[in-house]
PDB file of C-alpha atoms in Angstrom:
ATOM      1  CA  UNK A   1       0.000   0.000   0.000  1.00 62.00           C
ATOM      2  CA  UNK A   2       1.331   3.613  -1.277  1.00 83.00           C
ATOM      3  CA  UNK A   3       1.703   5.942   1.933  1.00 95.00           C
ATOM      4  CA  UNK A   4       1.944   8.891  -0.675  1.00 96.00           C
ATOM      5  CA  UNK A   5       4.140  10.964  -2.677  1.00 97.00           C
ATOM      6  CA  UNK A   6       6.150  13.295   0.184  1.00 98.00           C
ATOM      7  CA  UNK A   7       6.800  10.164   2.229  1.00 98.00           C
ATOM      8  CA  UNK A   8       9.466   8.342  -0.103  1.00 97.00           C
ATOM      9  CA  UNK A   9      10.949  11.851  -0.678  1.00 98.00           C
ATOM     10  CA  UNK A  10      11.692  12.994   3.085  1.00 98.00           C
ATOM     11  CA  UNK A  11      12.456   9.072   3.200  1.00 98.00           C
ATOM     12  CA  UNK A  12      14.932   9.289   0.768  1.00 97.00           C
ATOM     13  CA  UNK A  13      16.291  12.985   1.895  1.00 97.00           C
ATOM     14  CA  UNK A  14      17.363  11.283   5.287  1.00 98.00           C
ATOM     15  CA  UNK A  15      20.022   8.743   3.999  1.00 95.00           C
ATOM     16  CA  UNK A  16      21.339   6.161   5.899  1.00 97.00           C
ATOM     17  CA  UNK A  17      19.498   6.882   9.287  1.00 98.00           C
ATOM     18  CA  UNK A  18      16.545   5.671   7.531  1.00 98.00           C
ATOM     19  CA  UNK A  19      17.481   2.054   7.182  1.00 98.00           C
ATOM     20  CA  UNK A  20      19.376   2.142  10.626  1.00 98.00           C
ATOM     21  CA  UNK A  21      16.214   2.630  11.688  1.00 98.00           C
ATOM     22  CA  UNK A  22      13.863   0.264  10.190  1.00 98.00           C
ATOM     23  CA  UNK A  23      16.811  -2.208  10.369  1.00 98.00           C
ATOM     24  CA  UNK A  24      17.836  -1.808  13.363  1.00 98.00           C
ATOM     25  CA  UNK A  25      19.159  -5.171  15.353  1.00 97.00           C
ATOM     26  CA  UNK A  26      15.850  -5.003  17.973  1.00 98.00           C
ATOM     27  CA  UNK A  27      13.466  -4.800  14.729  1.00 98.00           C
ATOM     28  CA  UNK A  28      15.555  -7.880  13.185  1.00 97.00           C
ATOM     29  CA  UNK A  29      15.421  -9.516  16.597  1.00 96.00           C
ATOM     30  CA  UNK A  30      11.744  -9.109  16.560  1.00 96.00           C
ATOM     31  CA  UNK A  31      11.585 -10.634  13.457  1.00 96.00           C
ATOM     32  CA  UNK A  32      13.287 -13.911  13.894  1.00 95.00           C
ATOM     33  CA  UNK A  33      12.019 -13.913  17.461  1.00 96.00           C
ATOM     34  CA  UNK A  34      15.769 -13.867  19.198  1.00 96.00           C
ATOM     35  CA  UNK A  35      14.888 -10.497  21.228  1.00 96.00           C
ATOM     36  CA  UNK A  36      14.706 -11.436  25.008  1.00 95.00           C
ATOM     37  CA  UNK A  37      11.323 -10.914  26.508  1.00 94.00           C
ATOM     38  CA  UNK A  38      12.602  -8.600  29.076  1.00 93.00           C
ATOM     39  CA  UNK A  39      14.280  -6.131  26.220  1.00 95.00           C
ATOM     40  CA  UNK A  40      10.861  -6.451  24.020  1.00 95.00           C
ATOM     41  CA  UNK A  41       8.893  -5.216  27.720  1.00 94.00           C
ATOM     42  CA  UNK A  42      11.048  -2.519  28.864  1.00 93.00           C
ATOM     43  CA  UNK A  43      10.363  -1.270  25.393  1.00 95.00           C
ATOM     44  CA  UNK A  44       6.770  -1.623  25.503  1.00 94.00           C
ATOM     45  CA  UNK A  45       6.108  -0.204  28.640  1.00 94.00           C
ATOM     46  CA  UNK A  46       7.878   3.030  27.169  1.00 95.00           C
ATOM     47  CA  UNK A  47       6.237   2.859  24.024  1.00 94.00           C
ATOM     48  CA  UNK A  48       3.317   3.345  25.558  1.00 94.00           C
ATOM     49  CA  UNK A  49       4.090   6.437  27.589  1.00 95.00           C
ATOM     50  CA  UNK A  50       5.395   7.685  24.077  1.00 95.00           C
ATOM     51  CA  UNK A  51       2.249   6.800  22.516  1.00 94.00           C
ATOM     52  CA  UNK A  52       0.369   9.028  25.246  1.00 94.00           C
ATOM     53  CA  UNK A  53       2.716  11.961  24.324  1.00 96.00           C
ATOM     54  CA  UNK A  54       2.055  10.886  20.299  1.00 96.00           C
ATOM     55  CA  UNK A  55      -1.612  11.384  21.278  1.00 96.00           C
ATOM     56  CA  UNK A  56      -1.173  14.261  22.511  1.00 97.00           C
ATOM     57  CA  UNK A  57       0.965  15.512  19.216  1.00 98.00           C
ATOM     58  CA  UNK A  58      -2.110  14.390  16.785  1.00 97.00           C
ATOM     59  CA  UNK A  59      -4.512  16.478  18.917  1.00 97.00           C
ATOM     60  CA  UNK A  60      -2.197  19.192  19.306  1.00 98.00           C
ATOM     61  CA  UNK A  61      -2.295  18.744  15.003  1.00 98.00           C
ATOM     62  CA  UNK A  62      -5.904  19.582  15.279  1.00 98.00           C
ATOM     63  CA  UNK A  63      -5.382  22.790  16.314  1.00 97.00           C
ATOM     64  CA  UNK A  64      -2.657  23.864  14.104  1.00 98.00           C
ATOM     65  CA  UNK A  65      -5.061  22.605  11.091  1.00 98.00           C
ATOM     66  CA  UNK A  66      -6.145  24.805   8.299  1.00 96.00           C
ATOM     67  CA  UNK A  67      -9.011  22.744   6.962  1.00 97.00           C
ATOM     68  CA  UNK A  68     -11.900  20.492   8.283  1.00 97.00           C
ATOM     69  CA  UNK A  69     -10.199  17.874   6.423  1.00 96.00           C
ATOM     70  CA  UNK A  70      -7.193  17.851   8.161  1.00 97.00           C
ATOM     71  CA  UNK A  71      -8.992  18.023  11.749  1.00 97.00           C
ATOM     72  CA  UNK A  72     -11.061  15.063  10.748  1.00 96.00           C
ATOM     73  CA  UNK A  73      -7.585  13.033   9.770  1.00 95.00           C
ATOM     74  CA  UNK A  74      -5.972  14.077  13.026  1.00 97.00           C
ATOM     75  CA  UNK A  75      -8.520  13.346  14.881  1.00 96.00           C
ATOM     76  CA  UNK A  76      -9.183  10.256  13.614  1.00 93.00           C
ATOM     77  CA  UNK A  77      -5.271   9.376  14.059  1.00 92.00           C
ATOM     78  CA  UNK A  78      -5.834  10.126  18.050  1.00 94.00           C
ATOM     79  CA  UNK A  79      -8.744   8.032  17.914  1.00 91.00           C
ATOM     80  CA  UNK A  80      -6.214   4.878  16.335  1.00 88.00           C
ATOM     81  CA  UNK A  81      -3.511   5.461  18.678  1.00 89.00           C
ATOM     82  CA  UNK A  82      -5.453   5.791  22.258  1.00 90.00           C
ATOM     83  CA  UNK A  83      -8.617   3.165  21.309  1.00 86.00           C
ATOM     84  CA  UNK A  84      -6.692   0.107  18.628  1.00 83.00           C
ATOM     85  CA  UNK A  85      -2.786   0.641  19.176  1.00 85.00           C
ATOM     86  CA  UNK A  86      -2.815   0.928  22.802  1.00 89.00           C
ATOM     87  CA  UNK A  87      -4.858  -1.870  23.002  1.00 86.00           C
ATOM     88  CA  UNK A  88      -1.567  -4.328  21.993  1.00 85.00           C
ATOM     89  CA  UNK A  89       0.388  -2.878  25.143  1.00 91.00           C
ATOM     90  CA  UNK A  90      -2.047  -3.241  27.584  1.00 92.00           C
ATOM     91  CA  UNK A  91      -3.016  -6.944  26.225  1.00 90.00           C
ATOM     92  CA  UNK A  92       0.560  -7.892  26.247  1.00 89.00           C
ATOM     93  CA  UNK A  93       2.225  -6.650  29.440  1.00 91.00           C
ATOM     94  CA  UNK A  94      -1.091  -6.902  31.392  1.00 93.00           C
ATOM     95  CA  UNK A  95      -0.343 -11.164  30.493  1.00 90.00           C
ATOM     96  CA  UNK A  96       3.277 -10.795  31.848  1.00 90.00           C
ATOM     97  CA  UNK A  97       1.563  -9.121  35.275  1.00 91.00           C
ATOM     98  CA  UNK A  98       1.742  -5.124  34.349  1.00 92.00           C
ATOM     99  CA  UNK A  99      -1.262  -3.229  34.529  1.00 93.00           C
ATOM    100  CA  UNK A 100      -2.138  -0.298  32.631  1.00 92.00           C
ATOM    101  CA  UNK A 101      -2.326   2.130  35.607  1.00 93.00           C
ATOM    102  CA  UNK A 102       1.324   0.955  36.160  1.00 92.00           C
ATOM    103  CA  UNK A 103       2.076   1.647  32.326  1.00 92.00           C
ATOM    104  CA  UNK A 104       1.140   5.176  32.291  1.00 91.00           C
ATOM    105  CA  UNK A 105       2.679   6.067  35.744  1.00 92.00           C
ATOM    106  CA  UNK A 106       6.020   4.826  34.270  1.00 94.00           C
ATOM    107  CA  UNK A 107       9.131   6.836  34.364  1.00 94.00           C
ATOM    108  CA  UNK A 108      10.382   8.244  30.857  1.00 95.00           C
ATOM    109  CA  UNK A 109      13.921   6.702  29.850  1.00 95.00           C
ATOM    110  CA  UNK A 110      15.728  10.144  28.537  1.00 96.00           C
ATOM    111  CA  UNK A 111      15.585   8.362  24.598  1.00 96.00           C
ATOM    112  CA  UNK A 112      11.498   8.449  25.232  1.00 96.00           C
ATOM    113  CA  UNK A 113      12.062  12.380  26.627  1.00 96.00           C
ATOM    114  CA  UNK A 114      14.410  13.409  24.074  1.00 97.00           C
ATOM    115  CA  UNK A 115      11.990  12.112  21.366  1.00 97.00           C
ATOM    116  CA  UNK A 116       8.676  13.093  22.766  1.00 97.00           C
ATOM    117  CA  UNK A 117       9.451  16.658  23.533  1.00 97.00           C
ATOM    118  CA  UNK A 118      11.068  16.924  19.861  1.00 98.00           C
ATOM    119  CA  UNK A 119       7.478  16.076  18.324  1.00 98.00           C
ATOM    120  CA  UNK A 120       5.798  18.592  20.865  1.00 97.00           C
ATOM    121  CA  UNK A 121       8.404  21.111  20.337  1.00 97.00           C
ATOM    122  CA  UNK A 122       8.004  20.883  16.490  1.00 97.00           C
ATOM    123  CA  UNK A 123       4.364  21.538  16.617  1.00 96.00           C
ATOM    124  CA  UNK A 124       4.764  23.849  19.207  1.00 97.00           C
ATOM    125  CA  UNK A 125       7.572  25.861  17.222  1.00 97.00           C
ATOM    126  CA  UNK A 126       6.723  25.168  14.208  1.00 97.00           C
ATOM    127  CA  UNK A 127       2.985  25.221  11.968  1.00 97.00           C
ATOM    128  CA  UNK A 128       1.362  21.802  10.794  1.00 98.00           C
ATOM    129  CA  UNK A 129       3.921  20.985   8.322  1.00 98.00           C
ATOM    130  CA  UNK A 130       6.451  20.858  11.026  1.00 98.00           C
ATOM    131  CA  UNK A 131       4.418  18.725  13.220  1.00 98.00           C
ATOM    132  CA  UNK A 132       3.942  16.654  10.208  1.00 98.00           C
ATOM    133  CA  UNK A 133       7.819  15.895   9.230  1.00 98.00           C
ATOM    134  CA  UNK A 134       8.289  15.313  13.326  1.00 98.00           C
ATOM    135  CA  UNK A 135       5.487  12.311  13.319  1.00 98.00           C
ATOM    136  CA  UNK A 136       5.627  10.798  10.156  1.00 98.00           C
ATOM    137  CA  UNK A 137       8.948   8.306  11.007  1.00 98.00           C
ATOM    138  CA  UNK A 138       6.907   6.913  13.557  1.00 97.00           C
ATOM    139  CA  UNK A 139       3.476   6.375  11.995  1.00 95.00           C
ATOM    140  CA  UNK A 140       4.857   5.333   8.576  1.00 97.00           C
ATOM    141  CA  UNK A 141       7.970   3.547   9.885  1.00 98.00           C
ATOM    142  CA  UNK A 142       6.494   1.442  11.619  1.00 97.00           C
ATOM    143  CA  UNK A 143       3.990   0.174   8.717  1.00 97.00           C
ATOM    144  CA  UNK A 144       6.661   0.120   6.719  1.00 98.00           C
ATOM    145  CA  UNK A 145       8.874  -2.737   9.557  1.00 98.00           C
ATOM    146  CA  UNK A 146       5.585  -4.663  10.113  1.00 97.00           C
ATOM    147  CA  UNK A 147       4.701  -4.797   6.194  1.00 97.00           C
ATOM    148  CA  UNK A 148       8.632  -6.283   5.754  1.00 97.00           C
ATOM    149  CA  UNK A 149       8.948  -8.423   8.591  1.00 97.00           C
ATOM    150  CA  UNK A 150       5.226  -9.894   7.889  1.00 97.00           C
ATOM    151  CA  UNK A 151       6.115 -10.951   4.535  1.00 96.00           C
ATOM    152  CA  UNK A 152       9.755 -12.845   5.443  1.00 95.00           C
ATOM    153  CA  UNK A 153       7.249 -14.984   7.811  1.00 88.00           C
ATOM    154  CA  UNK A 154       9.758 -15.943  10.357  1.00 80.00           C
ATOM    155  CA  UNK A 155       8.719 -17.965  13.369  1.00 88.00           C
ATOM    156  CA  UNK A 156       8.342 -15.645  16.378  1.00 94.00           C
ATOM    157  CA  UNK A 157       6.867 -15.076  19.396  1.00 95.00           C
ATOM    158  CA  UNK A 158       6.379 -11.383  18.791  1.00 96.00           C
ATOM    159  CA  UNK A 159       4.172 -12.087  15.527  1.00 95.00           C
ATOM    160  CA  UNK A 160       0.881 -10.514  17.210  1.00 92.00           C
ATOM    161  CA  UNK A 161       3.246  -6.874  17.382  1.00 94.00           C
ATOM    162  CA  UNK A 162       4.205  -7.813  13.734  1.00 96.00           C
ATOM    163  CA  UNK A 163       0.821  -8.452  12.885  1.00 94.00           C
ATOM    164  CA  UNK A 164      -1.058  -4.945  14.343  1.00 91.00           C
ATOM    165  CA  UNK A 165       1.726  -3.235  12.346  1.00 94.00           C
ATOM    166  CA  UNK A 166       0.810  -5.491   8.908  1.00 96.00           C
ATOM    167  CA  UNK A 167      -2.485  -5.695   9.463  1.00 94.00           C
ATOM    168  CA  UNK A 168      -5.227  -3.918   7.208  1.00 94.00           C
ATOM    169  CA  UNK A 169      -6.089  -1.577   9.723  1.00 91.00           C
ATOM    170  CA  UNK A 170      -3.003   0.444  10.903  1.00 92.00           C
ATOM    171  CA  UNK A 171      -1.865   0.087   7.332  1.00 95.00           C
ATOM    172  CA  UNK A 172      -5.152   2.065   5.935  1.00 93.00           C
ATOM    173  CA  UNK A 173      -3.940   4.433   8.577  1.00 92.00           C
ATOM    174  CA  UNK A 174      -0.610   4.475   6.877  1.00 94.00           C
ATOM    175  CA  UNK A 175      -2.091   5.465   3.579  1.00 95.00           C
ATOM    176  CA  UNK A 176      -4.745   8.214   5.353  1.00 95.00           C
ATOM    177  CA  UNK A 177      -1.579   9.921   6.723  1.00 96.00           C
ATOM    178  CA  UNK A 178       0.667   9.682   3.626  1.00 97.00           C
ATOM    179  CA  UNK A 179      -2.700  11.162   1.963  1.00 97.00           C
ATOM    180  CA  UNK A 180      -2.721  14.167   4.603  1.00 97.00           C
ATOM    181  CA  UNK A 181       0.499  15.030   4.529  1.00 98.00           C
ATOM    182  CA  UNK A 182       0.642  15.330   0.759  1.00 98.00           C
ATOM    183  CA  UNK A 183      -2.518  17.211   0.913  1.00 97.00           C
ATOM    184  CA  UNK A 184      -1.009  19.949   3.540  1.00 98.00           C
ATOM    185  CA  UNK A 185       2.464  19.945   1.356  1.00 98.00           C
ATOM    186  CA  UNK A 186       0.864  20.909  -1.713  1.00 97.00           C
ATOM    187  CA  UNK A 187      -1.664  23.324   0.098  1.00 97.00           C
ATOM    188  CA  UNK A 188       1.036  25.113   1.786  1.00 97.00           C
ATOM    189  CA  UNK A 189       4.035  24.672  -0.735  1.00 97.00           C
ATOM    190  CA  UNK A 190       2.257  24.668  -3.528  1.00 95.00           C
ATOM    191  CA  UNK A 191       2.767  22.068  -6.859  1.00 92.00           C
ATOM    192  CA  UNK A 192       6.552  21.677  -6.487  1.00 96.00           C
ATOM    193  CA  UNK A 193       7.403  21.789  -2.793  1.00 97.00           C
ATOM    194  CA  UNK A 194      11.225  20.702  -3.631  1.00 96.00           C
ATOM    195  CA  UNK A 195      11.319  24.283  -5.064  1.00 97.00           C
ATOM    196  CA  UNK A 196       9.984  25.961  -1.696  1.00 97.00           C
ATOM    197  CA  UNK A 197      12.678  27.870   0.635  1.00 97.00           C
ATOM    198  CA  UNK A 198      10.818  25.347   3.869  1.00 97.00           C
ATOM    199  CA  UNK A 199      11.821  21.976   1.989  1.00 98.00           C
ATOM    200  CA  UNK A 200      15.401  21.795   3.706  1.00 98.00           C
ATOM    201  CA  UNK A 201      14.116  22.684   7.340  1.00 97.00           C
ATOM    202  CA  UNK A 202      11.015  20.007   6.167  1.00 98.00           C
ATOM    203  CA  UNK A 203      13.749  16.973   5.411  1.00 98.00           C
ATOM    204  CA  UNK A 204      15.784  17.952   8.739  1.00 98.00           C
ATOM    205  CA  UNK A 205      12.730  17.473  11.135  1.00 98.00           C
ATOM    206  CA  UNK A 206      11.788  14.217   9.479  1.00 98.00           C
ATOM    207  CA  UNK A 207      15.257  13.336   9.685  1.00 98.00           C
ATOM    208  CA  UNK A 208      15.988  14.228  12.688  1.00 98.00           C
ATOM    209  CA  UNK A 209      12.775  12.120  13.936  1.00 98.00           C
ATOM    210  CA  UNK A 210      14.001   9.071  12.277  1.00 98.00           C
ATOM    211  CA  UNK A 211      17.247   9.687  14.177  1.00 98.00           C
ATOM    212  CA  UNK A 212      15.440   9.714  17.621  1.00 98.00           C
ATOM    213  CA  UNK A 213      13.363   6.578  16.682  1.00 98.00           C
ATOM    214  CA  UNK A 214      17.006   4.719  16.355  1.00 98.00           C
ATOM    215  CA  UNK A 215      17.516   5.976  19.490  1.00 97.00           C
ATOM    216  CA  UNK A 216      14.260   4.602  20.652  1.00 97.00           C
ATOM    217  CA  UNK A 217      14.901   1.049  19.384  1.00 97.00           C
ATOM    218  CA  UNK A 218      18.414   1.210  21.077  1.00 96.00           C
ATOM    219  CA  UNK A 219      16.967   2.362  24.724  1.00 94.00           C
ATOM    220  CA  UNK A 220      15.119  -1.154  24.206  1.00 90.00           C
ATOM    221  CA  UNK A 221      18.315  -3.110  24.061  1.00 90.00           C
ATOM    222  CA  UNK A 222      20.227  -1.857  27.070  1.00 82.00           C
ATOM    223  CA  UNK A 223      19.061  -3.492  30.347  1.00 62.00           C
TER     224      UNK A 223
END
């Protein structure tokens, strides 16, 4: 499934960092199911305190909105993250004894911080193209991994995180976002956004995202 047109450009515009990130040795370690059950929980109990903050960076999107169209895709995006992808981390480490009141009164690892209050600070700072470049790595990377490590099949015990990321759902989600961002590039940039002055400072927050989510991944390997 296409996630758009300005995806695979701001994809492309951050170089290596891209694949170190959707490559990274906990995603292959998901994958062929050799990533120890204590590194895949320490990650998911900060994912989801960095999905709360996400949240809060799709509604803060709703504000800095131009159109009814883009308020509807926002808020439809908070409605995916707090109601269907939540729903994966409270299943899972509620089974290994972690309730949910316990997973959002967890303390935030400085990667989670450092990431988190980049997003905020780019919608903050910045208008709705900014916010977009800051949360696109996230949403689209991660349909991107579970699209990839779905197909290679491997036998895992981590195939139900492999599967919400594959499934049909989050990836229509995938494509609505692609869809929104390429609507507010070429509403605000105009037909050729490569030729606009904010295309540079565009690529740098998307890359510097992508950087953070590496960072993310990493936090998940050290014990």
């Amino acid at each position: 499934m296409s996630y758009g047109a300005t995806f695979p450009l701001w994809r492309a515009a951050s170089g290596g960092a891209w694949r170190d990130y959707t490559r990274h040795a906990f995603v292959e370690r998901l994958g062929d199911g050799t990533l120890p059950r204590d590194a895949f929980l320490r990650y998911l109990v900060q994912d989801y305190v960095f999905l709360v903050h996400f949240s809060r960076a799709w509604a803060l999107a709703v504000t800095k909105a131009e159109t009814l169209e883009e308020m509807r895709a926002c808020a439809a995006t908070v409605h995916a993250l707090i109601d269907e992808e939540l729903h994966l981390h409270v299943a899972t480490c509620a089974a290994e004894g972690i309730p949910e009141h316990a997973l959002f009164a967890a303390d935030e690892l400085p990667q989670n911080l450092a990431y988190t209050r980049y997003v905020l600070d780019a919608g903050h700072s910045g208008d709705f193209l900014d916010l977009m470049a800051a949360l696109a790595p996230c949403v689209l990377g991660y349909g991107e991994i579970g699209m990839r490590l779905a197909a290679e099949g491997g036998e895992t015990p981590y195939a139900d995180w492999i599967a919400t990321y594959a499934g049909a759902e989050y990836q229509r989600t995938c494509h609505d976002v692609g869809a929104l961002i390429d609507g507010a590039v070429a509403r605000r940039l105009g037909p050729v956004p490569l030729e606009s002055p904010r295309w540079p400072r565009l690529c740098h927050r998307f890359a510097t995202a992508t950087r953070l989510e590496i960072d993310f991944w990493g936090m998940g390997l050290v014990g």
